[in-house]
Coordinates of C-alpha atoms in Angstrom, one line a residue:
Chain A
M1 CA -8.3 46.4 247.9
K2 CA -4.9 46.2 246.2
R3 CA -6.1 43.3 244.2
I4 CA -9.1 45.2 242.9
F5 CA -6.8 48.0 241.9
L6 CA -4.6 45.6 240.0
W7 CA -7.5 44.0 238.2
I8 CA -8.9 47.4 237.3
S9 CA -5.7 48.3 235.7
I10 CA -5.6 45.0 233.8
A11 CA -9.1 45.7 232.6
L12 CA -8.1 49.1 231.4
I13 CA -5.2 47.8 229.5
L14 CA -7.4 45.1 228.0
L15 CA -9.8 47.8 226.9
W16 CA -7.0 49.9 225.5
T17 CA -5.8 46.8 223.5
L18 CA -9.2 45.9 222.1
L19 CA -10.7 49.3 221.5
P20 CA -8.7 49.8 218.3
F21 CA -9.8 46.4 217.1
Y22 CA -13.4 47.3 217.7
S23 CA -12.8 50.5 215.8
L24 CA -11.2 48.6 213.0
I25 CA -14.3 46.3 212.7
V26 CA -17.0 49.0 212.9
T27 CA -15.1 51.3 210.6
S28 CA -14.8 48.6 208.0
I29 CA -18.5 48.1 207.9
A30 CA -19.5 51.8 208.2
A31 CA -21.3 53.3 205.3
S32 CA -19.5 56.4 203.9
G33 CA -21.1 59.0 206.2
S34 CA -20.5 57.0 209.4
I35 CA -16.7 56.6 209.6
G36 CA -15.4 57.1 213.1
E37 CA -18.8 56.7 214.8
F38 CA -18.8 54.5 217.8
F39 CA -22.0 52.9 216.8
P40 CA -22.3 53.5 213.0
K41 CA -25.9 54.3 212.0
N42 CA -25.5 53.0 208.5
V43 CA -23.8 49.6 208.1
T44 CA -22.9 48.0 204.9
F45 CA -20.9 44.9 203.9
E46 CA -20.3 46.0 200.3
Y47 CA -16.7 46.8 201.2
Y48 CA -16.1 43.2 202.2
R49 CA -17.6 42.1 199.0
A50 CA -15.3 44.4 197.1
I51 CA -12.3 43.0 198.9
L52 CA -13.3 39.4 198.6
F53 CA -14.5 39.4 195.1
G54 CA -13.4 42.7 193.5
D55 CA -15.8 45.4 192.4
E56 CA -16.8 47.4 189.3
S57 CA -14.7 50.5 190.1
G58 CA -11.6 48.3 189.4
S59 CA -10.3 47.5 192.8
K60 CA -9.1 43.9 192.7
S61 CA -9.8 41.2 195.2
I62 CA -7.4 40.5 197.9
W63 CA -6.5 36.9 197.1
S64 CA -3.6 37.4 194.6
Y65 CA -1.9 39.8 197.0
M66 CA -2.4 37.4 199.9
L67 CA -0.9 34.7 197.7
N68 CA 2.1 37.0 196.9
S69 CA 2.6 37.6 200.6
V70 CA 2.4 33.9 201.4
I71 CA 4.9 33.1 198.6
I72 CA 7.4 35.7 199.7
G73 CA 7.0 34.7 203.3
S74 CA 7.5 31.0 202.5
I75 CA 10.5 31.5 200.3
S76 CA 12.2 33.7 202.9
T77 CA 11.3 31.5 205.8
V78 CA 12.7 28.4 204.1
V79 CA 15.9 30.0 203.1
V80 CA 16.4 31.7 206.4
L81 CA 16.0 28.4 208.2
L82 CA 18.4 26.6 205.8
V83 CA 21.0 29.2 206.4
S84 CA 20.7 30.1 210.0
V85 CA 20.0 26.7 211.5
P86 CA 23.4 25.3 210.5
A87 CA 25.1 28.5 211.4
A88 CA 23.5 28.6 214.8
Y89 CA 24.6 25.0 215.4
G90 CA 28.2 26.0 214.5
F91 CA 28.1 28.9 216.9
S92 CA 26.6 26.9 219.6
R93 CA 29.0 23.9 219.5
W94 CA 32.3 25.2 218.4
R95 CA 33.2 28.2 220.3
S96 CA 36.4 30.1 219.6
R97 CA 37.4 33.7 219.7
T98 CA 36.7 34.0 215.9
S99 CA 33.3 32.4 216.1
T100 CA 32.3 34.6 219.0
N101 CA 33.4 37.7 217.1
I102 CA 31.5 36.7 214.0
Y103 CA 28.4 36.0 216.2
L104 CA 28.6 39.4 217.9
S105 CA 29.1 41.2 214.6
Y106 CA 25.7 39.6 213.5
F107 CA 24.2 41.5 216.4
V108 CA 25.7 44.7 215.2
L109 CA 24.4 44.1 211.7
R110 CA 20.9 43.3 213.0
M111 CA 20.9 46.7 214.7
L112 CA 21.1 48.6 211.4
P113 CA 17.8 50.1 210.5
P114 CA 16.6 48.5 207.3
I115 CA 15.7 51.9 205.9
A116 CA 19.4 53.0 206.1
L117 CA 20.3 50.5 203.3
V118 CA 17.4 51.1 201.0
V119 CA 19.3 53.0 198.3
P120 CA 22.4 50.8 197.8
R121 CA 20.2 47.7 198.0
L122 CA 17.9 49.0 195.3
V123 CA 20.9 49.9 193.2
I124 CA 22.3 46.4 193.5
L125 CA 18.9 44.8 192.8
G126 CA 18.3 47.2 189.9
R127 CA 21.6 46.2 188.3
L128 CA 20.7 42.5 188.7
G129 CA 17.3 43.2 187.2
L130 CA 15.5 41.9 190.3
I131 CA 13.3 44.9 191.1
D132 CA 9.6 43.8 191.3
T133 CA 10.5 40.1 191.5
F134 CA 10.1 37.5 194.3
L135 CA 13.8 36.8 194.3
G136 CA 14.7 40.4 194.7
L137 CA 12.3 40.9 197.7
A138 CA 13.5 37.6 199.2
L139 CA 17.1 38.8 198.9
I140 CA 16.1 41.8 201.1
Y141 CA 14.2 39.9 203.7
I142 CA 16.6 36.9 204.1
P143 CA 19.7 38.8 205.2
T144 CA 17.5 40.9 207.6
Q145 CA 16.1 37.8 209.2
I146 CA 19.2 35.6 209.3
P147 CA 20.7 37.2 212.4
L148 CA 17.3 36.7 214.2
G149 CA 17.2 33.1 213.1
I150 CA 20.7 32.5 214.2
W151 CA 20.0 34.2 217.5
L152 CA 16.9 32.1 218.3
M153 CA 18.3 28.8 217.1
K154 CA 21.5 29.2 218.9
G155 CA 19.5 29.5 222.1
F156 CA 17.8 26.2 221.4
F157 CA 21.0 24.4 220.5
D158 CA 22.6 25.8 223.7
G159 CA 19.8 24.1 225.6
T160 CA 20.3 20.8 223.9
P161 CA 22.6 18.6 226.1
K162 CA 26.0 18.0 224.4
E163 CA 26.0 14.4 225.7
L164 CA 23.5 13.5 222.9
E165 CA 25.9 14.0 220.1
E166 CA 29.0 13.0 222.0
N167 CA 27.4 9.6 222.4
A168 CA 26.6 9.4 218.7
W169 CA 30.1 10.3 217.9
V170 CA 31.6 7.7 220.2
E171 CA 29.4 5.2 218.3
G172 CA 30.9 6.4 215.1
A173 CA 28.3 8.7 213.5
G174 CA 29.8 11.7 211.7
V175 CA 29.2 15.4 212.5
F176 CA 26.7 16.0 209.7
K177 CA 24.8 12.7 210.3
T178 CA 24.5 13.5 214.0
F179 CA 23.3 17.0 213.2
W180 CA 20.7 15.7 210.8
K181 CA 19.5 12.6 212.6
I182 CA 19.7 13.7 216.3
I183 CA 20.0 17.4 216.8
L184 CA 17.4 18.6 214.2
P185 CA 14.6 16.3 215.3
I186 CA 14.9 17.3 218.9
N187 CA 14.8 21.0 218.0
G188 CA 11.7 20.7 215.9
S189 CA 9.6 23.1 218.0
G190 CA 12.4 25.7 218.0
I191 CA 12.5 25.6 214.3
A192 CA 8.8 26.0 214.1
V193 CA 9.0 29.1 216.3
T194 CA 11.7 30.7 214.3
A195 CA 9.7 30.0 211.2
V196 CA 6.7 31.8 212.6
F197 CA 8.6 34.9 213.5
V198 CA 10.3 35.1 210.1
F199 CA 7.1 34.5 208.3
I200 CA 5.2 37.2 210.2
Y201 CA 7.9 39.7 209.5
C202 CA 7.8 39.0 205.8
Y203 CA 4.1 38.9 205.7
I204 CA 3.6 42.4 207.1
E205 CA 6.8 44.2 206.0
F206 CA 5.9 47.5 204.3
L207 CA 8.9 49.6 203.5
Y208 CA 10.8 47.4 201.1
A209 CA 7.6 45.8 199.8
S210 CA 6.3 49.2 198.7
L211 CA 9.5 50.3 197.1
M212 CA 10.2 47.0 195.3
G213 CA 6.7 46.0 194.2
R214 CA 5.8 47.9 191.1
S215 CA 3.2 45.7 189.3
S216 CA 3.9 41.9 189.5
V217 CA 5.0 41.4 193.1
I218 CA 2.6 43.5 195.2
T219 CA 2.2 42.1 198.7
L220 CA -0.6 42.7 201.2
P221 CA 0.8 45.8 203.0
T222 CA 1.3 47.5 199.7
Y223 CA -2.1 46.5 198.4
I224 CA -3.7 47.8 201.6
A225 CA -1.7 51.0 201.6
G226 CA -2.9 51.5 198.0
F227 CA -6.4 52.4 199.2
S228 CA -4.8 55.6 200.4
T229 CA -4.1 58.1 197.6
P230 CA -3.1 61.7 197.7
W231 CA -6.8 62.5 196.9
E232 CA -8.7 60.3 199.3
I233 CA -8.3 57.5 201.8
R234 CA -10.8 54.7 201.3
F235 CA -10.9 53.7 204.9
Q236 CA -13.5 51.0 204.8
L237 CA -11.8 49.1 202.0
M238 CA -8.4 49.5 203.7
L239 CA -9.6 48.2 207.0
A240 CA -11.7 45.4 205.6
A241 CA -8.7 44.2 203.7
A242 CA -6.6 44.5 206.8
L243 CA -8.9 42.4 208.9
I244 CA -9.1 39.7 206.3
S245 CA -5.3 39.8 205.9
I246 CA -4.6 39.1 209.5
L247 CA -6.8 36.1 209.7
P248 CA -4.1 33.7 208.4
M249 CA -1.7 35.1 211.0
I250 CA -4.2 34.6 213.9
I251 CA -4.7 31.0 212.8
L252 CA -0.9 30.6 212.5
F253 CA -0.4 32.0 216.0
G254 CA -3.2 29.8 217.4
F255 CA -1.4 26.7 216.1
A256 CA 2.0 27.9 217.1
Q257 CA 1.2 29.4 220.5
R258 CA 2.3 26.4 222.5
Y259 CA 5.5 26.3 220.4
I260 CA 6.1 30.0 220.7
V261 CA 5.8 30.0 224.4
R262 CA 8.1 27.0 224.7
G263 CA 10.4 28.4 222.0
I264 CA 11.1 31.7 223.5
T265 CA 11.8 30.0 226.8
G266 CA 14.4 27.8 225.3
G267 CA 15.8 30.3 222.9
A268 CA 16.3 34.0 223.0
L269 CA 16.7 34.2 226.8
K270 CA 20.1 32.7 226.8
Y271 CA 21.9 35.7 225.4
Chain B
M1 CA 42.5 -0.2 227.4
V2 CA 40.0 2.6 226.6
T3 CA 39.5 4.5 229.8
I4 CA 36.9 7.2 230.4
E5 CA 39.8 9.7 230.3
T6 CA 40.8 8.8 226.8
L7 CA 37.2 8.9 225.6
K8 CA 36.8 12.3 227.0
K9 CA 40.0 13.5 225.3
R10 CA 38.8 12.1 222.0
K11 CA 35.5 13.9 222.4
S12 CA 37.1 17.3 223.2
R13 CA 39.4 16.8 220.3
R14 CA 36.4 16.3 218.1
F15 CA 34.9 19.6 219.3
S16 CA 38.1 21.6 218.7
S17 CA 39.5 20.0 215.6
D18 CA 36.6 20.4 213.3
R19 CA 37.4 23.9 212.3
I20 CA 36.7 23.3 208.6
K21 CA 33.4 21.8 209.3
V22 CA 32.4 24.7 211.5
F23 CA 33.1 27.1 208.7
L24 CA 31.1 25.0 206.3
F25 CA 28.1 25.5 208.7
L26 CA 28.8 29.3 208.7
I27 CA 29.5 30.0 205.0
P28 CA 26.0 30.3 203.6
A29 CA 25.0 32.9 206.2
A30 CA 28.3 34.8 205.8
V31 CA 27.9 35.1 202.0
L32 CA 24.4 36.4 202.1
L33 CA 25.2 38.9 204.8
L34 CA 28.2 40.1 203.0
V35 CA 26.4 40.8 199.7
F36 CA 23.3 42.4 201.1
L37 CA 24.4 44.0 204.3
V38 CA 28.1 44.7 204.3
I39 CA 28.5 45.7 200.7
P40 CA 25.5 48.1 200.8
I41 CA 27.1 49.8 203.8
F42 CA 30.2 50.6 201.9
Q43 CA 28.2 51.7 198.9
C44 CA 26.2 54.0 201.1
L45 CA 29.5 55.4 202.4
Y46 CA 30.5 56.0 198.8
Y47 CA 27.2 57.8 197.8
S48 CA 27.3 59.9 200.9
L49 CA 30.3 61.8 199.5
F50 CA 28.4 62.9 196.4
N51 CA 25.7 65.4 195.5
W52 CA 23.5 62.9 193.8
N53 CA 19.8 62.8 192.8
G54 CA 19.7 59.2 191.8
M55 CA 19.6 59.9 188.1
G56 CA 22.6 58.5 186.3
P57 CA 26.0 57.8 188.0
A58 CA 27.1 59.8 191.0
E59 CA 29.6 62.3 189.7
D60 CA 29.5 65.5 191.7
F61 CA 32.0 64.7 194.4
I62 CA 31.6 67.0 197.4
G63 CA 33.6 65.2 200.1
I64 CA 32.2 65.5 203.6
L65 CA 29.9 68.4 202.9
N66 CA 26.8 66.3 203.3
Y67 CA 27.9 65.4 206.8
K68 CA 28.6 69.0 207.7
K69 CA 25.1 69.9 206.5
I70 CA 23.6 67.1 208.6
I71 CA 25.2 68.3 211.8
N72 CA 24.1 71.8 211.2
D73 CA 20.5 70.9 210.4
S74 CA 18.3 71.6 213.4
V75 CA 15.7 69.3 212.1
F76 CA 18.2 66.5 212.2
I77 CA 19.0 67.2 215.8
K78 CA 15.3 67.2 216.5
A79 CA 15.0 63.8 214.8
V80 CA 17.9 62.4 216.9
L81 CA 16.3 63.7 220.1
N82 CA 12.9 62.3 219.2
T83 CA 14.4 58.9 218.4
F84 CA 16.2 58.9 221.7
A85 CA 13.0 59.9 223.5
I86 CA 11.3 56.9 221.9
V87 CA 14.1 54.6 222.9
G88 CA 14.0 55.9 226.5
L89 CA 10.2 55.8 226.8
S90 CA 10.2 52.3 225.5
L91 CA 12.8 51.1 227.9
F92 CA 11.5 52.8 231.0
V93 CA 7.7 52.8 230.4
Q94 CA 6.8 50.2 227.9
L95 CA 8.9 47.4 229.2
P96 CA 8.0 47.8 232.9
L97 CA 4.3 47.8 231.8
A98 CA 4.9 44.6 229.8
L99 CA 6.6 43.1 232.9
F100 CA 3.7 44.1 235.1
L101 CA 1.2 42.4 232.7
A102 CA 3.3 39.3 232.5
I103 CA 3.5 39.0 236.3
M104 CA -0.2 39.6 236.6
I105 CA -1.4 37.1 234.0
G106 CA 1.7 35.0 233.8
R107 CA 0.9 32.1 236.0
G108 CA -1.9 30.0 237.2
I109 CA -4.7 32.3 236.1
K110 CA -7.7 31.1 234.2
G111 CA -7.8 32.1 230.5
R112 CA -4.0 32.7 230.2
A113 CA -4.2 31.7 226.5
F114 CA -6.9 34.3 226.0
Y115 CA -4.9 37.1 227.5
R116 CA -1.8 36.0 225.7
T117 CA -3.6 36.0 222.4
V118 CA -5.4 39.3 222.9
F119 CA -2.2 41.2 224.0
F120 CA -0.2 39.6 221.2
L121 CA -2.8 40.5 218.6
P122 CA -1.6 44.0 217.7
Y123 CA 1.9 42.6 217.0
V124 CA 0.5 40.7 214.1
L125 CA -1.2 43.7 212.5
S126 CA 1.0 45.5 209.9
E127 CA 2.4 48.9 210.8
T128 CA 0.4 50.4 207.9
I129 CA -2.9 49.4 209.3
T130 CA -1.9 50.2 212.9
A131 CA -1.1 53.7 211.8
V132 CA -4.2 54.3 209.7
M133 CA -6.5 52.9 212.4
W134 CA -4.9 55.1 215.1
R135 CA -5.2 58.1 212.9
I136 CA -9.0 57.5 212.9
L137 CA -9.0 57.0 216.7
Y138 CA -7.0 60.2 217.1
N139 CA -9.3 62.3 214.9
P140 CA -9.8 65.5 216.9
D141 CA -13.5 65.8 215.9
P142 CA -15.4 63.8 218.7
K143 CA -17.9 62.7 216.1
R144 CA -15.1 61.1 214.1
G145 CA -12.6 60.0 216.6
F146 CA -13.2 57.6 219.5
I147 CA -10.6 59.0 221.9
N148 CA -12.0 62.5 221.9
A149 CA -15.5 61.1 222.0
V150 CA -14.5 59.3 225.3
F151 CA -12.9 62.5 226.5
Q152 CA -16.0 64.5 225.7
A153 CA -18.2 62.0 227.4
F154 CA -16.1 62.3 230.6
G155 CA -16.0 66.1 230.3
W156 CA -12.2 66.1 229.9
K157 CA -10.4 68.6 227.7
M158 CA -10.3 67.2 224.2
Q159 CA -7.0 67.2 222.4
D160 CA -5.6 67.5 218.9
W161 CA -3.6 64.3 219.4
L162 CA -1.6 64.4 216.2
G163 CA -1.8 68.1 215.5
N164 CA -0.4 69.4 218.8
M165 CA 3.4 69.8 218.6
N166 CA 3.8 69.0 222.3
L167 CA 1.6 66.0 222.3
V168 CA 2.3 64.3 219.0
L169 CA 5.4 62.3 220.1
F170 CA 3.5 61.0 223.1
S171 CA 0.5 60.1 221.0
I172 CA 2.8 58.1 218.7
F173 CA 4.5 56.4 221.6
I174 CA 1.1 55.2 222.8
V175 CA 0.6 53.6 219.5
L176 CA 4.1 52.0 219.5
T177 CA 3.4 50.6 223.0
W178 CA 0.0 49.3 221.9
K179 CA 1.7 47.4 219.1
Y180 CA 4.7 46.0 220.8
I181 CA 3.8 45.5 224.4
G182 CA 2.3 42.0 223.8
F183 CA 5.5 40.8 222.2
H184 CA 7.6 41.8 225.3
M185 CA 4.9 40.5 227.6
L186 CA 5.2 37.1 225.9
L187 CA 8.9 37.2 226.4
Y188 CA 8.5 37.9 230.1
I189 CA 5.8 35.3 230.6
T190 CA 8.0 32.6 229.2
G191 CA 10.9 33.9 231.2
L192 CA 8.8 33.6 234.3
Q193 CA 7.8 30.1 233.4
N194 CA 11.4 29.2 233.2
I195 CA 12.1 30.1 236.8
P196 CA 12.1 26.8 238.8
R197 CA 9.2 26.6 241.2
D198 CA 11.3 25.1 244.0
V199 CA 13.5 28.2 244.3
E200 CA 10.4 30.3 245.1
E201 CA 8.9 27.7 247.4
A202 CA 12.2 27.5 249.3
A203 CA 12.1 31.3 249.7
L204 CA 8.5 31.2 250.9
I205 CA 9.4 28.7 253.5
D206 CA 12.2 31.0 254.6
G207 CA 9.6 33.6 255.2
V208 CA 10.2 36.3 252.5
N209 CA 7.2 38.4 251.5
K210 CA 5.9 39.0 248.1
R211 CA 7.8 42.2 247.4
Q212 CA 11.1 40.7 248.6
M213 CA 10.4 37.7 246.4
L214 CA 10.0 40.0 243.4
T215 CA 13.1 42.1 244.0
Y216 CA 15.5 39.5 245.3
I217 CA 14.4 36.4 243.5
T218 CA 12.1 36.8 240.5
L219 CA 13.7 39.8 238.9
P220 CA 17.3 38.7 239.2
L221 CA 16.4 35.3 237.7
L222 CA 14.6 37.1 234.9
S223 CA 17.5 39.4 234.1
G224 CA 18.4 37.4 230.9
T225 CA 14.9 37.9 229.5
I226 CA 14.9 41.5 230.5
R227 CA 18.2 42.0 228.6
T228 CA 16.8 40.3 225.5
S229 CA 13.7 42.3 225.5
A230 CA 15.6 45.6 226.1
Y231 CA 17.8 44.8 223.2
L232 CA 14.8 44.1 220.9
S233 CA 13.1 47.2 222.2
V234 CA 16.0 49.5 221.4
L235 CA 16.3 47.9 218.1
G236 CA 12.7 48.5 217.3
S237 CA 12.8 52.1 218.5
L238 CA 15.7 53.0 216.3
Q239 CA 13.9 51.5 213.3
V240 CA 10.5 53.1 213.8
Y241 CA 9.4 54.3 210.4
A242 CA 6.0 53.3 208.9
I243 CA 3.9 54.2 211.9
V244 CA 5.3 57.7 212.1
W245 CA 5.4 58.3 208.4
I246 CA 1.8 57.3 207.9
M247 CA 0.4 59.0 211.0
T248 CA 2.2 62.4 210.8
K249 CA 4.9 62.4 208.1
G250 CA 7.1 63.7 210.9
G251 CA 4.9 66.8 211.5
P252 CA 3.5 69.1 212.5
V253 CA 6.6 71.2 211.8
N254 CA 9.0 68.3 212.4
A255 CA 7.6 67.8 215.9
S256 CA 7.5 64.0 215.4
E257 CA 10.5 63.7 213.0
V258 CA 12.6 60.6 213.7
L259 CA 15.8 59.4 212.1
S260 CA 14.0 57.0 209.7
T261 CA 11.5 59.6 208.4
Y262 CA 14.2 62.2 208.1
M263 CA 16.2 59.9 205.9
Y264 CA 13.2 58.8 203.9
R265 CA 12.2 62.4 203.2
F266 CA 15.6 63.3 201.8
S267 CA 16.0 60.1 199.8
F268 CA 12.6 59.5 198.4
V269 CA 10.7 62.7 198.6
R270 CA 13.4 65.3 197.8
F271 CA 15.6 62.9 195.9
Q272 CA 18.8 64.1 197.5
L273 CA 20.2 60.6 197.6
G274 CA 23.7 61.6 198.5
Y275 CA 22.5 63.4 201.5
G276 CA 20.2 60.6 202.4
A277 CA 23.1 58.2 202.2
A278 CA 25.1 60.4 204.6
V279 CA 22.1 60.3 207.0
A280 CA 22.1 56.5 206.7
I281 CA 25.7 56.4 207.7
V282 CA 25.1 58.6 210.7
M283 CA 22.2 56.2 211.7
L284 CA 24.6 53.3 211.4
I285 CA 27.1 55.0 213.7
I286 CA 24.3 55.6 216.2
S287 CA 23.2 52.0 216.0
L288 CA 26.8 50.9 216.4
I289 CA 27.2 52.9 219.6
F290 CA 24.0 51.3 221.0
S291 CA 25.2 47.8 220.0
I292 CA 28.6 48.3 221.6
T293 CA 27.1 49.7 224.7
Y294 CA 24.7 46.8 225.0
M295 CA 27.5 44.2 224.5
S296 CA 29.8 45.8 227.0
L297 CA 26.9 45.9 229.5
T298 CA 26.0 42.3 229.0
R299 CA 29.5 41.0 228.8
R300 CA 30.2 42.4 232.3
T301 CA 27.2 40.6 233.8
E302 CA 27.3 37.4 231.9
H303 CA 29.7 35.3 229.9
V304 CA 28.8 35.9 226.3
A305 CA 28.3 33.2 223.7

């Protein structure tokens, strides 16, 4: 009896999770009179055609925006890893009062809502002439994600036995060589997980993307939000674009799932 | 003769004497954070002392007048209370629900990967789309909105989910839970996988029942994960922006105003950037209080770093 009750609640939660996706799909194929109907009477795929190939009324196809999102995601992910992996290793292996304090201050910095720093950041980037550039957007995302990267990676390094590098040192390998040849390869899966989280964040970030992207660097969330104007919201185009835009993420998650499950286990939980 | 003792000494010297190398590892992170996090904070502090609309340099110095106005604005107080409500609901409703899901589908059940993927799916969806989609679902007209259609079918009283001042925050919270529950569930599932099987088997042999197992063994061993997810949950709740802005713009009549939308409105709709900067500083202070509370709570229970 109790089991049945539990399974019913799971089923309800499952329904609650999937219903919006069902709605997403049917709305994206509903002809203009049928938005919001549970079983749309008139179905059309013209919106998908418009998203995939562009249409006469001037809406552009999704691909260049997806490319922008992938580019900004890749740049940021690579830099975040380059910066936070060594830093996390430093925090994990050489503990002192100073390093603990620096580490904790990263947490405080991570707490700051990104929206709170919009104005000064835009002013700085404006002075540097970096508005509407990949570099400018990357310079926003990277510092936001570095604390997360350090946090996850430190967890992985904490879980790596110290004996490994102690042995290497006794045999005469230097600190950097040991880090490069022994520590990094062991933590490959951890690095993959961190990369996935950072990439997803950059891929779907809306606030800064919409403020920074004017004409040349427009990413997916801004492109999708662009179907909503003060005069009308073109739901079908918006949702069709949204569905297409999450496909790469689903594939990425599929590939990374085993890593993600392992990764969180080894990482974040230590703090 | 090289004894084990001297080797150990050499090793520990290695760990403690490489100060310079440690800082080499840390420098890149420090520089980036300084330029794009720390300096902006001070700049924000500077702007907050001016009456400034973003055009030209900030010249009209007004001291702490902006802060006085903030504290006296009832809409700001409303925004703070709403934000805290979301933090509280997330911690005490969303997380236990995620934990429940994790325990139910965490182990040894068929199709684990399926459940994991399904519940994680909303996390991958951008906030823009989440908000637009739920706006359609919440449409009060049962012909246009699924939820009221379901309510009508069951003969329940239909609601104006986003238009009712007493309901709107709750409606938004449902969306936030929908989007983030899978992420926390994934954290818990992996935390559960981390608990050594033999601990539980030993307890079973000692004759504990399922409830005792949960309260005395599983949950304590999971406390590290719970702390992590609580931290991330508070973090996310304080930063909620796009979902609220797109669904309600903080309305109706400020009923769903949160700190981020309040700040956004003044900075980018009304172009009172000095005032917006002051709001940002207040947000920073609130975040700081949360961070310090979190740290002192975790430091007491576990050795940090």
